[in-house]
Short mmCIF file of C-alpha atoms (C1' of nucleotides) in Angstrom, two decimals:
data_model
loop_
_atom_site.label_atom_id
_atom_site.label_comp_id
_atom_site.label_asym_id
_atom_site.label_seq_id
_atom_site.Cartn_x
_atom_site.Cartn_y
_atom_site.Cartn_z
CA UNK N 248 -19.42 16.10 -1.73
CA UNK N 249 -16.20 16.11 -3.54
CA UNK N 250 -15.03 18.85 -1.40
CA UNK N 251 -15.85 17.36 1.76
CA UNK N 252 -13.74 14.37 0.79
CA UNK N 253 -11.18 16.65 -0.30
CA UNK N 254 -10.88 18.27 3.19
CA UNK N 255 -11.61 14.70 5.30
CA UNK N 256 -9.06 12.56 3.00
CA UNK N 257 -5.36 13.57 4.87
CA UNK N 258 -7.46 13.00 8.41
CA UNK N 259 -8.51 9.54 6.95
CA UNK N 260 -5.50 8.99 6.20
CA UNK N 261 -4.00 9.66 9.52
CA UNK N 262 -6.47 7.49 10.88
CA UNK N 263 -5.54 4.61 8.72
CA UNK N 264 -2.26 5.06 9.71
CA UNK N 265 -2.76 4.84 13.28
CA UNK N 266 -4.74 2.08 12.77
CA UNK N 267 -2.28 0.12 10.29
CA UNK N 268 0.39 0.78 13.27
CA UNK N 269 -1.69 -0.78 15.99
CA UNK N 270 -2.17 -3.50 14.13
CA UNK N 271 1.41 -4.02 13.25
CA UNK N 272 2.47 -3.41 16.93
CA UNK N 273 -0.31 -5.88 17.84
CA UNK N 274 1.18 -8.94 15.31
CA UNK N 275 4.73 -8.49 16.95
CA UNK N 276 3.71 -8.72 20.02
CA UNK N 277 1.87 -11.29 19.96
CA UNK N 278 4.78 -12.86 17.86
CA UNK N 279 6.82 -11.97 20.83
CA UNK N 280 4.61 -13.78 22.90
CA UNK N 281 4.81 -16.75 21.03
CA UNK N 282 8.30 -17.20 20.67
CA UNK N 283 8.76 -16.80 24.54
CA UNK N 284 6.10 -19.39 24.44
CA UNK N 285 7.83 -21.67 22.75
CA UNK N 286 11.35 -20.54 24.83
CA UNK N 287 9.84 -21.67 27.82
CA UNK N 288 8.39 -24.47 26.36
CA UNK N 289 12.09 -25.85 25.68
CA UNK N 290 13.19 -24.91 28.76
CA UNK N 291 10.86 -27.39 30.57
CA UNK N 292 11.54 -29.86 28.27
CA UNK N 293 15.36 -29.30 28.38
CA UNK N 294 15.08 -29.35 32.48
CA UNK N 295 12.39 -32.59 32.79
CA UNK N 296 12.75 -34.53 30.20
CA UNK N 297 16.43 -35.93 29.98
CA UNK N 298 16.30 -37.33 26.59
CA UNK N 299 15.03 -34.40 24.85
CA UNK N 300 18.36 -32.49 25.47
CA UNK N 301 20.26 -35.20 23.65
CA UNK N 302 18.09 -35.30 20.65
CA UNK N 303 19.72 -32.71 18.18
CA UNK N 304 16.76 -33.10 15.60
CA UNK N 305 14.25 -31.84 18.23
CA UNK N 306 16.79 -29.02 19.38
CA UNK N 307 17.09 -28.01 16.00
CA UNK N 308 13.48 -28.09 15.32
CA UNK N 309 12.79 -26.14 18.62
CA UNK N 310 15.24 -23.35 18.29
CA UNK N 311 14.64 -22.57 14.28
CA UNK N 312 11.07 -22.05 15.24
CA UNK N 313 11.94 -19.86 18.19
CA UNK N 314 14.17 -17.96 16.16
CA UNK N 315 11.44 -17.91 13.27
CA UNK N 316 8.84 -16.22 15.82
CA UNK N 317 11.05 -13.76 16.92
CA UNK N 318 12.31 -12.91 13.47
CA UNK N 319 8.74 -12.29 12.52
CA UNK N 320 8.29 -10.40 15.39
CA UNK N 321 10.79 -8.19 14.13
CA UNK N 322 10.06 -7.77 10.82
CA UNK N 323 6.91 -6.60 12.07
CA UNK N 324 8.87 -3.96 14.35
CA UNK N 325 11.38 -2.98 11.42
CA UNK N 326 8.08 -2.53 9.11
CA UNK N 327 6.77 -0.31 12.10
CA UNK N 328 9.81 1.31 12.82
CA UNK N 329 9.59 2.57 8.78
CA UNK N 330 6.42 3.59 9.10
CA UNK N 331 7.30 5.92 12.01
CA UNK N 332 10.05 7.36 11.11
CA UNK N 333 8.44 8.03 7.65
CA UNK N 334 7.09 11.88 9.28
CA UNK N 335 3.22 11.67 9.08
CA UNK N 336 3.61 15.60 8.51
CA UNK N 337 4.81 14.31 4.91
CA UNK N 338 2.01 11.70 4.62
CA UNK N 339 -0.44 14.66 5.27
CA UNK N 340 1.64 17.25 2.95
CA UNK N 341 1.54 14.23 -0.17
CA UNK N 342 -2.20 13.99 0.85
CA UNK N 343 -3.09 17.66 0.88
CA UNK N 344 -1.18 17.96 -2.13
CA UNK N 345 -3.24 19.28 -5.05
CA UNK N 346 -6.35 18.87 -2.78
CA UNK N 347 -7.16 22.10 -2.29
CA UNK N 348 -7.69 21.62 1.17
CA UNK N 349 -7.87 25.07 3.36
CA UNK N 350 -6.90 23.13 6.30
CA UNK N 351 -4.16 22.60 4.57
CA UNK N 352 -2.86 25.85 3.51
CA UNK N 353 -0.63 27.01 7.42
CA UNK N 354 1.15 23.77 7.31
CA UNK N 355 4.52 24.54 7.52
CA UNK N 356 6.69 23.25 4.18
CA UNK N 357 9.66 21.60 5.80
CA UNK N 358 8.82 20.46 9.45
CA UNK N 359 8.62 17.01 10.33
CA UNK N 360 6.33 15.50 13.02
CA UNK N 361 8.55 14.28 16.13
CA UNK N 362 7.27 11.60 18.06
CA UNK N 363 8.14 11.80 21.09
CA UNK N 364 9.47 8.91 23.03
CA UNK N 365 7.56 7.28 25.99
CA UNK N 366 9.28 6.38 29.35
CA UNK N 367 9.13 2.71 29.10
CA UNK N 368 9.96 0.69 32.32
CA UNK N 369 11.78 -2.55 32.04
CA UNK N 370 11.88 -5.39 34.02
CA UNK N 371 15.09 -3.93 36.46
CA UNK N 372 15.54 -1.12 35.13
CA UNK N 373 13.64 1.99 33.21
CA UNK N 374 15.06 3.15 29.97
CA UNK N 375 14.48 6.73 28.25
CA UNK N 376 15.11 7.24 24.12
CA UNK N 377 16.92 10.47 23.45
CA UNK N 378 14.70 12.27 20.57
CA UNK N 379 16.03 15.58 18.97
CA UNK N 380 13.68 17.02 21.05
CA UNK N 381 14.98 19.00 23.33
CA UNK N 382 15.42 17.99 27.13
CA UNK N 383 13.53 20.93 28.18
CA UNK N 384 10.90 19.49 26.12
CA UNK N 385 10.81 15.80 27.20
CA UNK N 386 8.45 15.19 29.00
CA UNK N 387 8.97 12.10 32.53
CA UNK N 388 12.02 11.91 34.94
CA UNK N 389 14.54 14.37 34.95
CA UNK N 390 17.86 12.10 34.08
CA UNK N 391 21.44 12.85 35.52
CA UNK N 392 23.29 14.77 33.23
CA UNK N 393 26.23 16.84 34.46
CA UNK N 394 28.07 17.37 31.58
CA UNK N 395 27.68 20.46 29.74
CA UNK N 396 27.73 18.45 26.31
CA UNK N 397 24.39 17.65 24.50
CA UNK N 398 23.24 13.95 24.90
CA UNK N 399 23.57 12.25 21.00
CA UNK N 400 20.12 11.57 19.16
CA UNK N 401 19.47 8.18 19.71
CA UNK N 402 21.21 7.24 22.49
CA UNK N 403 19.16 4.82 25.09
CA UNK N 404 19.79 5.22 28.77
CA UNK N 405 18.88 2.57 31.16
CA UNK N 406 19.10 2.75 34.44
CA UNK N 407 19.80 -0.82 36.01
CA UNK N 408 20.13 -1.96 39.51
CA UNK N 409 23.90 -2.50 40.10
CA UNK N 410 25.54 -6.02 41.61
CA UNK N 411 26.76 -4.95 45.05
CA UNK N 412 30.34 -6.59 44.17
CA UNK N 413 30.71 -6.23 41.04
CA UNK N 414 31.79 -3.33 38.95
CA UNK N 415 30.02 -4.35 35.83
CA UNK N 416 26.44 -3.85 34.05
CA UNK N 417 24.15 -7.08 34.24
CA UNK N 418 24.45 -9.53 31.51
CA UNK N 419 22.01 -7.58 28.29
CA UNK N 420 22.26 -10.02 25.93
CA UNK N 421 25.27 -9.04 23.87
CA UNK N 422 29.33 -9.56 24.37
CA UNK N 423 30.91 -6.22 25.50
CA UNK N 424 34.83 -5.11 25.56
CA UNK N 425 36.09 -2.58 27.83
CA UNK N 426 38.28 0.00 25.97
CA UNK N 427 38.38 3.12 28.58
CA UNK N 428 37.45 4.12 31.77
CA UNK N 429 37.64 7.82 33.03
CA UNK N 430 37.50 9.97 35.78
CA UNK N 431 34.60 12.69 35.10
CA UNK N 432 34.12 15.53 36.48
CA UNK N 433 32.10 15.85 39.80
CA UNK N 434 31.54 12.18 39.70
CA UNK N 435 32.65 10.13 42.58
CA UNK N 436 32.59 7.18 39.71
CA UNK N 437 34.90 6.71 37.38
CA UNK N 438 32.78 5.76 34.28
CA UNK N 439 33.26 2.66 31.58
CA UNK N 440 33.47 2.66 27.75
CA UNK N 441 32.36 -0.45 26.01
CA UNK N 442 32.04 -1.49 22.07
CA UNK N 443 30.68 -4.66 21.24
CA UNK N 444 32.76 -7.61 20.87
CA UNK N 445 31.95 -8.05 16.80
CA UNK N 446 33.49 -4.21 16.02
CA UNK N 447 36.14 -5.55 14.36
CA UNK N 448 34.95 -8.47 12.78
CA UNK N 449 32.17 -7.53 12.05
CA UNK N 450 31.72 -4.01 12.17
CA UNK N 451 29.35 -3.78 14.90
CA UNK N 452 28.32 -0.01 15.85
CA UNK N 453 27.26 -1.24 19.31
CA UNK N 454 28.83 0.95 22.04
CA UNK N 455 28.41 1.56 26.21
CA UNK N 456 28.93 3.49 28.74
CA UNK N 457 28.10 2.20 32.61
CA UNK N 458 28.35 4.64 35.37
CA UNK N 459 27.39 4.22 38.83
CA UNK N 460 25.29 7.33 40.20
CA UNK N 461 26.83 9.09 42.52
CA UNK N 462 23.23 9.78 44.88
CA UNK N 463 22.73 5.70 44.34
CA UNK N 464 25.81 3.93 44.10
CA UNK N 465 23.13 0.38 44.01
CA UNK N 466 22.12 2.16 40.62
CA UNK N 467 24.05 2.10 37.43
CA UNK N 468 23.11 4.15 34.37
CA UNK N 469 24.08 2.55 31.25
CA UNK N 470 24.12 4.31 28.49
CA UNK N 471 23.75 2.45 24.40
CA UNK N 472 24.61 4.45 21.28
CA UNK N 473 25.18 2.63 18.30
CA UNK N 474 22.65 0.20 16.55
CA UNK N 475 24.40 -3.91 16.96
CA UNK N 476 24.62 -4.91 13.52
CA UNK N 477 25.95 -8.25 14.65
CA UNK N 478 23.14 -9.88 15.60
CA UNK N 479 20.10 -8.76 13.87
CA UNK N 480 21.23 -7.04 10.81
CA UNK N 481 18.54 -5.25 9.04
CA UNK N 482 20.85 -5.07 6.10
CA UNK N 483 19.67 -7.72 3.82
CA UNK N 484 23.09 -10.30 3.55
CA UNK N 485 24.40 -11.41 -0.57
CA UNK N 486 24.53 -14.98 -1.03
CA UNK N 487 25.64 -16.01 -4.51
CA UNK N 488 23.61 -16.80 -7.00
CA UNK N 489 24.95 -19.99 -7.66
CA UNK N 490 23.90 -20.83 -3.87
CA UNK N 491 20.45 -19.47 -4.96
CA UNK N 492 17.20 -21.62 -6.02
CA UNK N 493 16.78 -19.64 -8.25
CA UNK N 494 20.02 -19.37 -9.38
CA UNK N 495 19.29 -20.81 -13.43
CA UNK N 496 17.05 -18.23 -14.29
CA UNK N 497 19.11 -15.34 -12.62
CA UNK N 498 22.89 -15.65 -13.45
CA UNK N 499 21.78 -15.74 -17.29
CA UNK N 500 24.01 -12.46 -18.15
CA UNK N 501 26.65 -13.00 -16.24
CA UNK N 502 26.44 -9.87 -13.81
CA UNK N 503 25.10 -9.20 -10.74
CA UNK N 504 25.76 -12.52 -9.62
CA UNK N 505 24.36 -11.68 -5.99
CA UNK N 506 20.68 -12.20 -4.51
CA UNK N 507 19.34 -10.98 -1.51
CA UNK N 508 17.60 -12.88 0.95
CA UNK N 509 15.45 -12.30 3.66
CA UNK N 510 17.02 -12.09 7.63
CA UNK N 511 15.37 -15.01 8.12
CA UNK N 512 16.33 -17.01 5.73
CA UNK N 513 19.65 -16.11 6.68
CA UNK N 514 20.52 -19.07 9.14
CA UNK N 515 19.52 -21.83 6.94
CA UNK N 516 21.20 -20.16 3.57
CA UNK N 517 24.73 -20.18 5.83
CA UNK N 518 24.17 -23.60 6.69
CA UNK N 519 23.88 -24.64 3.60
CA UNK N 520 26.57 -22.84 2.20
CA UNK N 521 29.24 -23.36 5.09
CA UNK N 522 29.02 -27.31 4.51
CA UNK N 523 29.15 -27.81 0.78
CA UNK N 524 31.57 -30.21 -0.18
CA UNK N 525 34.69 -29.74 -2.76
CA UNK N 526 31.91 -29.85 -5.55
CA UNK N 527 30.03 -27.24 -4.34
CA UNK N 528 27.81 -29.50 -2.20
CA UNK N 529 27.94 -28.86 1.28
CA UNK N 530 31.82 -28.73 2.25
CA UNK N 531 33.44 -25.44 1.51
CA UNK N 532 37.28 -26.17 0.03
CA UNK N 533 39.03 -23.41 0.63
CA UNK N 534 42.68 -21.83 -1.03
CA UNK N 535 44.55 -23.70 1.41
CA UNK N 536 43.18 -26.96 0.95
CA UNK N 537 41.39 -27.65 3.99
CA UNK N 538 38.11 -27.86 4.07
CA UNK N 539 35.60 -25.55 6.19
CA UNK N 540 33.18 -28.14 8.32
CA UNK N 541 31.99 -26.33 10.95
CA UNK N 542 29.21 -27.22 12.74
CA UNK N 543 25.93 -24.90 12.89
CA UNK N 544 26.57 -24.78 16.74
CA UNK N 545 30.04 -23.55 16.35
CA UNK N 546 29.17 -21.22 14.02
CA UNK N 547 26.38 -19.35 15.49
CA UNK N 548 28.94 -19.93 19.11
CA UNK N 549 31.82 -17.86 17.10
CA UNK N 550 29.17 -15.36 15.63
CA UNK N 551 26.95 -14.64 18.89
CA UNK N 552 29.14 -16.36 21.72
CA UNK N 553 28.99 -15.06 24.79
CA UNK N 554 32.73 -16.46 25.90
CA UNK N 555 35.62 -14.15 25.54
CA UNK N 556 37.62 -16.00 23.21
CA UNK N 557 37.70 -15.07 19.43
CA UNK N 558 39.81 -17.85 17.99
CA UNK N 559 37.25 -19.59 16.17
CA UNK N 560 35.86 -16.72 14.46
CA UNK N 561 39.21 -15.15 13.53
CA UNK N 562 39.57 -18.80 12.06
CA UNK N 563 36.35 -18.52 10.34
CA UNK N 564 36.94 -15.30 9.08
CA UNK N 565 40.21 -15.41 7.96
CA UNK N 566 39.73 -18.33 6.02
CA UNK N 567 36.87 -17.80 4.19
CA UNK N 568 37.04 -13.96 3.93
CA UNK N 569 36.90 -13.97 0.32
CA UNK N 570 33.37 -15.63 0.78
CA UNK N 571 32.30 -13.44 3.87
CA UNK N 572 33.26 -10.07 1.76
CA UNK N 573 30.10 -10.94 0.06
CA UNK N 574 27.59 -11.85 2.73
CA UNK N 575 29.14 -8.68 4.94
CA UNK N 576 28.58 -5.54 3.85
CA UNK N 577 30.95 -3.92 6.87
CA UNK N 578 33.74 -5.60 5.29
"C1'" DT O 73 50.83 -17.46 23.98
"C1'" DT O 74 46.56 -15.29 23.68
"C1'" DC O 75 43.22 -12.21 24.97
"C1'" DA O 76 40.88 -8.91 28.11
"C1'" DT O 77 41.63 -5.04 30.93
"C1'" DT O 78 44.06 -0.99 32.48
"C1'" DT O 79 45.84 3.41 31.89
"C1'" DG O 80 48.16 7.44 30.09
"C1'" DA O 81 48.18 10.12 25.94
"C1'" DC O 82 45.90 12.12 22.32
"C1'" DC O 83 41.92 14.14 19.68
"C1'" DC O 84 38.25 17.16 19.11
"C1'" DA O 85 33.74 19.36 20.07
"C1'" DG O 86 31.90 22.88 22.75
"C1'" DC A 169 41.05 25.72 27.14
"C1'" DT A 170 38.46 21.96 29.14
"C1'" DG A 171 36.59 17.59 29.51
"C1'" DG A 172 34.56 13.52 27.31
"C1'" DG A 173 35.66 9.92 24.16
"C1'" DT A 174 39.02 6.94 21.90
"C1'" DC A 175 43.43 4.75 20.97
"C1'" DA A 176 47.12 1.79 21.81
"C1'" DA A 177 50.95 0.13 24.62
"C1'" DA A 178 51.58 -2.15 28.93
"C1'" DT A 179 50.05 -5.44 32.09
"C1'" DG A 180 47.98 -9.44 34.02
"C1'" DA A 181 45.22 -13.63 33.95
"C1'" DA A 182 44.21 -18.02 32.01
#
DNA sequence: TTCATTTGACCCAG
DNA sequence: CTGGGTCAAATGAA
């Protein structure tokens, strides 16, 4: 009996991970769901009802719980996105460890389990993950590729119908600057380099490339490599203890006078801290003198704006870097 | 004056 | 050596 479980436990536990996966990928979706749910619930209410879009409370309300379900949503993702990349070859190998398990025995030591990526279609476009799998070995459409170089792990082409006039990608969400554009080689095209807006303040990895295909000019492929770190930073952010609930019991010795707080906690811990006053309640005074009093709007407009100019952030930034050198770990 | 874009030069992997 | 990617000065728009 005990060997039976022996040789069953790393399949059990294969199956248990499968199932744990589903069931995370199920939770964010349906967080996903809700949050567009809610989305489109302030959009009606925003277009029909005139004096909802002049009643900051209910804004506020609106778009913190918005931005709560979709932070869920991708907690969930990040927790599956672990989970994956955490090779299930090594889940078995721990499992069949000291099992005994002949089933075990031909497993290679040091190969880890690729998952390979699906073709997902998009809404306007169809996307492809580059694995380090080789092209030969991915599976779906073949994908124009005329240079001789090998395509970077990680990099996520979409291909997206292009604006008859106009030269650049449709709107995806983030801010873009151009920094090249070059001729390539048996292209009729000349193709685009774009990093994200926040690379130098905030040392956003977010980079693009748009080219037009030469056999559909109506087509453009855009290609991402880079995570943003801008907007949803994985990295858990420092806020001061003394900023910190918690703070008493914590800052006892003296050191490691920094706590980590969840993403989502992220917005309401800047708030707070961005409009202390001169005693440390709710109005930053800074070296200069003058006082930091942005507004929440502003703020999130200089972090995530999707305008051109900088000013206010550079503003921001330069004024309270000493602060932001804690929350940013780019910096 | 500021900021985004353009463009030629340079770097470096293949 | 070649070609893709990046840098930075020049340019133009607001």
């Amino acid at each position: 009996m005990t060997s039976i479980f022996a040789v069953m436990y790393p399949f059990l536990l294969l199956i248990q991970w499968h199932r744990s996966s589903a069931r995370f990928m199920e939770a964010a979706l349906s967080q996903i769901l809700d949050a567009c749910k809610l989305a489109k619930e302030l959009e009606g209410s925003l277009l029909f009802q005139v004096d909802v879009a002049s009643d900051a409370h209910y804004l506020l309300g609106s778009c913190e719980e918005i931005v709560g379900a979709f932070n869920r949503a991708i907690q969930g993702l990040y927790t599956l996105q672990n989970q994956s990349s955490c090779s299930v070859q090594m889940l078995l190998m721990s499992a069949c460890e000291g099992t005994g398990n002949p089933l075990c025995a031909g497993m290679p030591a040091q190969r880890s389990l690729e998952i390979q990526p699906a073709v997902t279609e998009f809404a306007g476009g169809s996307s492809y993950v580059y694995s380090a799998a080789s092209s030969a070995q991915r599976g779906g459409r073949c994908l124009v590729q005329k240079s001789s170089k090998k395509r970077k792990e990680g990099t996520l082409v979409k291909l997206v119908p292009a604006h008859p006039n106009m030269e650049n990608a449709p709107d995806d969400g983030y801010t873009w600057k151009k920094y090249g554009q070059k001729v390539i080689l048996n292209s009729r095209f000349q193709r685009s380099y774009y990093h994200c807006t926040h690379k130098n303040h905030y040392g956003c990895k977010g980079k693009k490339k748009v080219q037009r295909l030469d056999d559909d000019p109506s087509t453009l492929e855009v290609t991402y490599c880079g995570a943003h770190t801008c907007r949803t930073s994985p990295t858990p952010i420092m806020i001061p203890n003394e900023l910190m609930p918690s703070a008493v019991s914590n800052s006892k010795n003296g050191e490691n006078n920094m706590q980590t707080v969840a993403p989502e906690t992220t917005l309401i811990q800047l708030r707070n801290w961005f409009n202390r006053d001169s005693s440390n309640r709710y109005i930053e005074q800074m070296q200069g003198g003058r006082d930091i009093d942005y507004s929440v709007a502003e703020f999130a407009d200089a972090m995530f704006n999707s305008g051109s100019s900088s000013s206010t952030l550079d503003v921001i930034f330069t004024q309270s870097q000493g602060k932001l050198q804690a929350l940013d770990p780019f910096f």
